[in-house]
């Protein structure tokens, strides 16, 4: 689809480092955005056997470009959370985090604007096991997709919350790392969504700026002294990027952080007009990725953390009798505690119990760690999340399926399997868990979650 870029946007970018009006317009004339995926280190599979030779994304350790956009919905590995389909530019977050903070430490990280979860899944893969990741989404209708994607990714040290940034801002000096991947005017994604051009206007940019400043002011108190604030948008507008960086330096005790890039990556380093704060811009005429801006800041000030309230929480510890039923399902030597919430057992790192208490007392918790299942008639009915997590004991009976059958399973259809085994078993595709079945003699019950099943038909 051919479309005309707003002249007001082009004019506003004149003189900006890396902006070349002619080649920028040309690359928007016949948009062919690259498709890219990022692999889940918790779920290794032979990516090259599956998809052929792939070109790595130079600023990412686990990102690859695909030669064309497949129908992810018909790829069992996508459903299993073996990879995340993520725009390449956004994967640069990895460099920002790796170069600015000690990832071997035990950190508290917040992804404030997290849905659908692209950057949260990346943060989850980068943080140490002793760290905590809180993924927040304020828009109610978008919170479920975040929860689903975090479930697929399979990490245990994650809390999904649904709050206004102001609520999180009350957790004074709590986080070592805060990512604000802010809602923006979206010009960086015009190539992927040409219809969005019609919604763009200078007024819309101003509205976004006001919202970005409000979000940043609300969350700033939650950042610890020497903590890292990462701000990003998928807008080209200077008002939403470098000017926000200047506003941050004016308003708060923040120091810009410089990130090393290689010349061959063709990422443009910019400096804001007043404070010369470093920012990193992705122009699609210069590299294989869509429009993106990211900047990092260290907090200079900040006192001691304020005492958080620990109201009575709704979850309770798992009674010893039930713990004895559940433990054999988990890998040995795991330092996770188990809790019960509304009859559902969940596992969460033992070392982070205080954080679980603090977050659930102060925020609206949607999901904590990994759901393990429910006890019924003295037995565990395992939750789908357990199958997708790294907690599951490898001793479970595994039934590998070929693609067609795996897709049948993911449609929640009846799958014909010849097995002597009776009881619970894991369905795998290419060595990655897809979910549970229960074999009852001649009948096999498919436990794939109804709300996740594939509804679309394959195009013949
Ligand atoms: N980080 C996500 C990812 O990588 O998958 C994309 C985030 S998207 C750019 C911005 C998010 O901010 C959206 O999920 C949107 O619902 C949320 N949002 C909208 N208004 C907000 C507000 N006032 N405060 C915080 N977040 C908001």
PDB file of N, CA and C in Angstrom, residues 116 128 165 219 221 348 351 393 419 426:
ATOM      1  N   UNK A 116       1.868  -6.087  24.608  1.00  0.00           N
ATOM      2  CA  UNK A 116       1.565  -7.512  24.785  1.00  0.00           C
ATOM      3  C   UNK A 116       2.664  -8.332  25.452  1.00  0.00           C
ATOM      4  N   UNK A 128      18.640 -12.276  36.154  1.00  0.00           N
ATOM      5  CA  UNK A 128      19.086 -13.493  36.853  1.00  0.00           C
ATOM      6  C   UNK A 128      17.889 -14.156  37.529  1.00  0.00           C
ATOM      7  N   UNK A 165       0.117   3.841  36.479  1.00  0.00           N
ATOM      8  CA  UNK A 165       1.491   4.135  36.894  1.00  0.00           C
ATOM      9  C   UNK A 165       1.566   4.802  38.279  1.00  0.00           C
ATOM     10  N   UNK A 219       5.913   7.579  37.838  1.00  0.00           N
ATOM     11  CA  UNK A 219       6.693   6.376  38.171  1.00  0.00           C
ATOM     12  C   UNK A 219       8.065   6.707  38.780  1.00  0.00           C
ATOM     13  N   UNK A 221       9.258   8.201  41.403  1.00  0.00           N
ATOM     14  CA  UNK A 221       9.573   7.903  42.806  1.00  0.00           C
ATOM     15  C   UNK A 221       9.861   6.425  43.068  1.00  0.00           C
ATOM     16  N   UNK A 348       6.471 -19.692  43.416  1.00  0.00           N
ATOM     17  CA  UNK A 348       7.152 -18.407  43.290  1.00  0.00           C
ATOM     18  C   UNK A 348       8.494 -18.547  44.018  1.00  0.00           C
ATOM     19  N   UNK A 351      13.089 -16.828  47.674  1.00  0.00           N
ATOM     20  CA  UNK A 351      13.847 -15.634  48.067  1.00  0.00           C
ATOM     21  C   UNK A 351      13.054 -14.350  47.810  1.00  0.00           C
ATOM     22  N   UNK A 393       9.276 -31.376  36.316  1.00  0.00           N
ATOM     23  CA  UNK A 393      10.189 -32.507  36.408  1.00  0.00           C
ATOM     24  C   UNK A 393      10.313 -33.195  35.044  1.00  0.00           C
ATOM     25  N   UNK A 419      -0.435 -45.539  22.915  1.00  0.00           N
ATOM     26  CA  UNK A 419       0.470 -45.556  24.071  1.00  0.00           C
ATOM     27  C   UNK A 419      -0.059 -46.531  25.123  1.00  0.00           C
ATOM     28  N   UNK A 426       2.803 -35.351  28.862  1.00  0.00           N
ATOM     29  CA  UNK A 426       3.132 -34.079  28.206  1.00  0.00           C
ATOM     30  C   UNK A 426       3.169 -34.279  26.694  1.00  0.00           C
TER      31      UNK A 426
END
